[in-house]
Backbone as CSV, one residue per row, in Angstrom:
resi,resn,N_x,N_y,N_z,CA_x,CA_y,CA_z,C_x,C_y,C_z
1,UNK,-21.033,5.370,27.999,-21.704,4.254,28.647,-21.977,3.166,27.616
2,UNK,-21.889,1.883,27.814,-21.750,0.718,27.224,-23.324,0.133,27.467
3,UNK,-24.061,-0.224,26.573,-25.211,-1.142,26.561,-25.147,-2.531,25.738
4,UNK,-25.203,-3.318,26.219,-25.991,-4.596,25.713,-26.685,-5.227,25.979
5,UNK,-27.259,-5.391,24.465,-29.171,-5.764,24.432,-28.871,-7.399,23.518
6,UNK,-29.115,-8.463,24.759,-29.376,-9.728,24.308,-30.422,-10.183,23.369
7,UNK,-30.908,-11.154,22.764,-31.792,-11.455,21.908,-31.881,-12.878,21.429
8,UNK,-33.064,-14.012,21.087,-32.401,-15.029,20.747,-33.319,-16.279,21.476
9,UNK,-33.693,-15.899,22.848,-33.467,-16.706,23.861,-35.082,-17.602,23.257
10,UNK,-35.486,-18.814,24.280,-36.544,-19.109,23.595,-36.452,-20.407,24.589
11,UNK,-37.681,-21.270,24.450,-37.668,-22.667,24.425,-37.311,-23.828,23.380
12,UNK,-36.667,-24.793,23.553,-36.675,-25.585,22.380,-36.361,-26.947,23.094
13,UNK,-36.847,-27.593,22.405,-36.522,-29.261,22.499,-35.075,-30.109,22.651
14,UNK,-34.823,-31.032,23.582,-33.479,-31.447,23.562,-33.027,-31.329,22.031
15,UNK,-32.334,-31.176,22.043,-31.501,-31.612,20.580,-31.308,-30.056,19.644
16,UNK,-32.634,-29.617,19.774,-32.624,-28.503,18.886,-31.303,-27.421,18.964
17,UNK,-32.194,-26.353,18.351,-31.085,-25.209,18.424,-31.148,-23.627,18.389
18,UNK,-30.658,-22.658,18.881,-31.136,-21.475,19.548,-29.573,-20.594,18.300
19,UNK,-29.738,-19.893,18.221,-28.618,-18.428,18.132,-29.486,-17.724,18.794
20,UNK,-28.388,-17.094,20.006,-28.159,-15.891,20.619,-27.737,-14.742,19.792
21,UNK,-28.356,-13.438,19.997,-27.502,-12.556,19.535,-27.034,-11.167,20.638
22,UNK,-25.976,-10.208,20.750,-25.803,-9.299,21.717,-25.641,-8.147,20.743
23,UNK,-26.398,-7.389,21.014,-25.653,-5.634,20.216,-24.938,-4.822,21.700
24,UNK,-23.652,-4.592,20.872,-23.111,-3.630,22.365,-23.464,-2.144,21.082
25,UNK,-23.605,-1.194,22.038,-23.737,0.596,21.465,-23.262,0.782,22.758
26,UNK,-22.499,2.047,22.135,-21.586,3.014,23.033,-20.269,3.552,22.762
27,UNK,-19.434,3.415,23.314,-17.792,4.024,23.298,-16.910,2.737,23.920
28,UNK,-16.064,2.315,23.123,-15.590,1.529,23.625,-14.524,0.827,23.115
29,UNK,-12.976,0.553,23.612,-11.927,-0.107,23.239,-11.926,-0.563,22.035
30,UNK,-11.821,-1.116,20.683,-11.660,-1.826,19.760,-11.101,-3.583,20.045
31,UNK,-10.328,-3.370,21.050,-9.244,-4.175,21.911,-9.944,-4.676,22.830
32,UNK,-10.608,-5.750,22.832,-11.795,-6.001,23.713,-12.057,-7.572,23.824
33,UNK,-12.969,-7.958,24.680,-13.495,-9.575,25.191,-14.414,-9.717,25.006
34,UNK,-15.170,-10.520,24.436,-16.805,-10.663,24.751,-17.233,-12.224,24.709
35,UNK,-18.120,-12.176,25.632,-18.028,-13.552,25.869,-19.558,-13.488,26.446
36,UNK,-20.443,-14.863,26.105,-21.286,-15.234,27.111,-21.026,-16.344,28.077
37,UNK,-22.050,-16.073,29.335,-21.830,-16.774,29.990,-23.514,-17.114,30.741
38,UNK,-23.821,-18.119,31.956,-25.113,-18.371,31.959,-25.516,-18.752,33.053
39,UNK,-26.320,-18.773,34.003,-26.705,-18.819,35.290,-28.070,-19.650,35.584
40,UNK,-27.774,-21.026,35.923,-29.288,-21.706,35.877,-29.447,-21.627,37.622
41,UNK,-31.021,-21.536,37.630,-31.583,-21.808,38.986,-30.917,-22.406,40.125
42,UNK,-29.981,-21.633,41.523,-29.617,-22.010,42.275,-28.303,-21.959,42.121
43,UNK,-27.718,-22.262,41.784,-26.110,-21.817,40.869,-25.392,-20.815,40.436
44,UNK,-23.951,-20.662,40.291,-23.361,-19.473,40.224,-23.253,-19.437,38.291
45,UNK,-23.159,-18.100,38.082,-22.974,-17.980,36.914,-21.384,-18.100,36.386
46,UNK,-21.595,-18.500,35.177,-20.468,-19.834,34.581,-20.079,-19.229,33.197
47,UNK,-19.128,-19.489,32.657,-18.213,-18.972,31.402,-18.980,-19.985,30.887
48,UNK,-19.482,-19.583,29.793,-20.093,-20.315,28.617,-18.598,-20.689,27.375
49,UNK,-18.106,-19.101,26.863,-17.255,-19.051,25.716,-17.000,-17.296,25.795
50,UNK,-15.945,-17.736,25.225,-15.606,-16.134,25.059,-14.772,-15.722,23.456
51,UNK,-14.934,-14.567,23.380,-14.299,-14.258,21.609,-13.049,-13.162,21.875
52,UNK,-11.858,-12.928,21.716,-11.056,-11.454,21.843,-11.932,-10.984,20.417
53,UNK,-10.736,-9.248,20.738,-11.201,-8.682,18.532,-10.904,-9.454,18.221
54,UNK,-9.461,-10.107,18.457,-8.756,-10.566,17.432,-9.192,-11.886,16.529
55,UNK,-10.280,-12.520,17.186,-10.658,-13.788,16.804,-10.483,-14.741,17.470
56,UNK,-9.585,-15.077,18.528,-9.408,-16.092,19.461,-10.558,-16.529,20.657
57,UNK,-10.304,-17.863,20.067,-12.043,-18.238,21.100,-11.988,-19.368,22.246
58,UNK,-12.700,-19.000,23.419,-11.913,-20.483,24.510,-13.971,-20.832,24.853
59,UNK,-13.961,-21.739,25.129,-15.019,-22.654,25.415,-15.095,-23.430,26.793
60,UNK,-16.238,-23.476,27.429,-15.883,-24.569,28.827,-16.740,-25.905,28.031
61,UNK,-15.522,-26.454,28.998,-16.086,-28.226,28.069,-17.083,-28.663,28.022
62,UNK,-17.893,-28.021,28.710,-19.710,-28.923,29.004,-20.648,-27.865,27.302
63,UNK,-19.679,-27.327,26.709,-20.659,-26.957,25.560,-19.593,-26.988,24.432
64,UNK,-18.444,-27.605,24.607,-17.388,-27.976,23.291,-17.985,-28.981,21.821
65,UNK,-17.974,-28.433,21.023,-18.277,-29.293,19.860,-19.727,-29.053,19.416
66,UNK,-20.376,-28.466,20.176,-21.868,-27.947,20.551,-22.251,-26.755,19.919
67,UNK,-21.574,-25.584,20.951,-21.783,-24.310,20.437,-20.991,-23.740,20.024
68,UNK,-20.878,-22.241,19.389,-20.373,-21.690,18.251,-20.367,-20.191,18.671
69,UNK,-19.077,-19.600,19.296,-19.177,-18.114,19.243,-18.633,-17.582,17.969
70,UNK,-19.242,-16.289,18.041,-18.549,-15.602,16.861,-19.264,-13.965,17.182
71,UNK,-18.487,-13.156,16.369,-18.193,-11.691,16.516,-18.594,-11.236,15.107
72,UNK,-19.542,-10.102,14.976,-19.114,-8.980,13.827,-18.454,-7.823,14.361
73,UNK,-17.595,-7.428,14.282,-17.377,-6.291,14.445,-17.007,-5.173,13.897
74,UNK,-17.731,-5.038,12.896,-18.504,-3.956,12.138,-19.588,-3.418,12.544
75,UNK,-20.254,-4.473,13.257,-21.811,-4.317,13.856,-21.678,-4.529,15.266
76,UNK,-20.834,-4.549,15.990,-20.511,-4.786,17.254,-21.901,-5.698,17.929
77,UNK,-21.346,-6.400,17.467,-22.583,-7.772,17.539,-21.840,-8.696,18.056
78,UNK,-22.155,-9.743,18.956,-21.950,-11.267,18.943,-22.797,-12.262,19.456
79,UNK,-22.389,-13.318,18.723,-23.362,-14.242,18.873,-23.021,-15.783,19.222
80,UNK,-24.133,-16.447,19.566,-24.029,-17.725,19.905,-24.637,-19.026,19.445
81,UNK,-24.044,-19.784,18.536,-24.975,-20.963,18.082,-25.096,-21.867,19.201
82,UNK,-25.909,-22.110,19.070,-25.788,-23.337,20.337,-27.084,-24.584,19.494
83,UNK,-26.336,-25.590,19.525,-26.859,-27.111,19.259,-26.742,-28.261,19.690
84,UNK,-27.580,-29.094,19.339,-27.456,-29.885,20.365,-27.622,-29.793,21.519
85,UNK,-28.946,-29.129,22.064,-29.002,-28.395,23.104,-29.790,-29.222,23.943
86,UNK,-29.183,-29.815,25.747,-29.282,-30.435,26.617,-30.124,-29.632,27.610
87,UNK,-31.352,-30.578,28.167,-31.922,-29.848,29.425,-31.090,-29.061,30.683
88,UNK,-29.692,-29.447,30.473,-28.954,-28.848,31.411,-28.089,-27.640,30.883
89,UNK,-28.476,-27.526,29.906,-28.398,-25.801,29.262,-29.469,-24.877,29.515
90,UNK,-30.278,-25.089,30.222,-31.638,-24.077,30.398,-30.859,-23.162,31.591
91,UNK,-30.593,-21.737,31.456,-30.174,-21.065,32.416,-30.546,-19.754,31.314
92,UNK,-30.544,-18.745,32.469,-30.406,-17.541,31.964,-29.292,-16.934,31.228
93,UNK,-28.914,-16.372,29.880,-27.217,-16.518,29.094,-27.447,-14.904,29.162
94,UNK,-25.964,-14.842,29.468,-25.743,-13.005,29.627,-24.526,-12.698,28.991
95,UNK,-24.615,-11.568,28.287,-23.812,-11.191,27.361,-22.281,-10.507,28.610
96,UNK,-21.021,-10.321,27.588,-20.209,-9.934,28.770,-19.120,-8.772,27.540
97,UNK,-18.884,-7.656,27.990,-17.725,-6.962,27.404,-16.998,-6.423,28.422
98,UNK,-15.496,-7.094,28.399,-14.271,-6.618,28.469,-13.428,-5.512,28.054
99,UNK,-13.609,-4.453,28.094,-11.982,-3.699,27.260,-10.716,-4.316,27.429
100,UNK,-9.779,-3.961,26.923,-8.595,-4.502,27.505,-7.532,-3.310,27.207
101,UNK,-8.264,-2.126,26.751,-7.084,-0.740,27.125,-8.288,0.379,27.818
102,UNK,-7.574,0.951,28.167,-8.035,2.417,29.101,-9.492,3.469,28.297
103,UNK,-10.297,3.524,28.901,-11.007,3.195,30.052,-11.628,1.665,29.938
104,UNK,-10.736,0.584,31.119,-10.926,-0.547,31.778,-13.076,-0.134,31.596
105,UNK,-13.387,-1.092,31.041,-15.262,-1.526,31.219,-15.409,-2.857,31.387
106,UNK,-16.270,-3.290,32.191,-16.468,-4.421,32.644,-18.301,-4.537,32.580
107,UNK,-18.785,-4.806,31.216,-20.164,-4.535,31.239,-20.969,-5.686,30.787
108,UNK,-22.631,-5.637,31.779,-22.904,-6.750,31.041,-24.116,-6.626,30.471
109,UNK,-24.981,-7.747,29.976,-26.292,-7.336,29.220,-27.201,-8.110,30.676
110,UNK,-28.731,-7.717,30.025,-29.561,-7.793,31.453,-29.773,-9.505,30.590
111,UNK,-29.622,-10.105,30.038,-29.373,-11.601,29.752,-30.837,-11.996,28.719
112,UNK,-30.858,-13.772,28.317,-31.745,-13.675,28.524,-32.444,-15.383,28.181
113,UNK,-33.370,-15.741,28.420,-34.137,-17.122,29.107,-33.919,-18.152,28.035
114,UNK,-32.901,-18.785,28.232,-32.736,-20.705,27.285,-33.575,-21.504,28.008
115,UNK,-34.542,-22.236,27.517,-34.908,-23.532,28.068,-35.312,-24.299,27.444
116,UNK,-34.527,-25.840,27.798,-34.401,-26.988,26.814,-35.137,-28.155,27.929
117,UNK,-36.342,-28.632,26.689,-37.403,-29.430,27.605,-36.698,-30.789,27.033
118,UNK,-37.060,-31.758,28.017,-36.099,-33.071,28.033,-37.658,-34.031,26.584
């Protein structure tokens, strides 16, 4: 069984800046996705960014140039810089792991509270 425990989250001022962090523990692919993503009030939850192992990273444009994924995986950790941070980033951010060989996991973290006061 796969756990991840988010961390990070907070209030801060337009402009400022937050790192997220995720610990995954468990059993699990090497060969893998992880990505956050974030769900504000009333709205569907949305691809923030995502990381493979391998290092390859995709971004949705409303946080390009902004924020910053990245992976240890030594520590099966990942994390999220985020700057420059807009009142319309206040949503709940939830961690996400992919496998991508057998046993297929599709797991997520219970998330947790960004909010950026204007």
């Amino acid at each position: 069984q796969v756990q991840l425990v988010e961390s990070g989250g907070g209030l801060v001022q337009a402009g400022g800046s937050l790192r997220l962090s995720c610990a995954a523990s468990g059993t699990f692919s090497r060969v893998n996705i992880m990505g956050w993503y974030r769900q504000a009030p009333g709205k569907q939850r949305e691809l923030v960014a995502t990381i493979r192992s391998g290092g390859s990273t995709n971004y949705a444009d409303s946080v390009k140039g902004r924020f910053t994924i990245s992976r240890d995986n030594s520590k099966n950790t990942l994390y999220l810089q985020m700057n420059g941070l807009k009142p319309e980033d206040t949503a709940v951010y939830y961690c996400n792991l992919l496998t991508l060989q057998w046993p297929i996991i599709n797991s997520w973290g219970q998330g947790t509270q960004v909010a950026v006061s204007s």
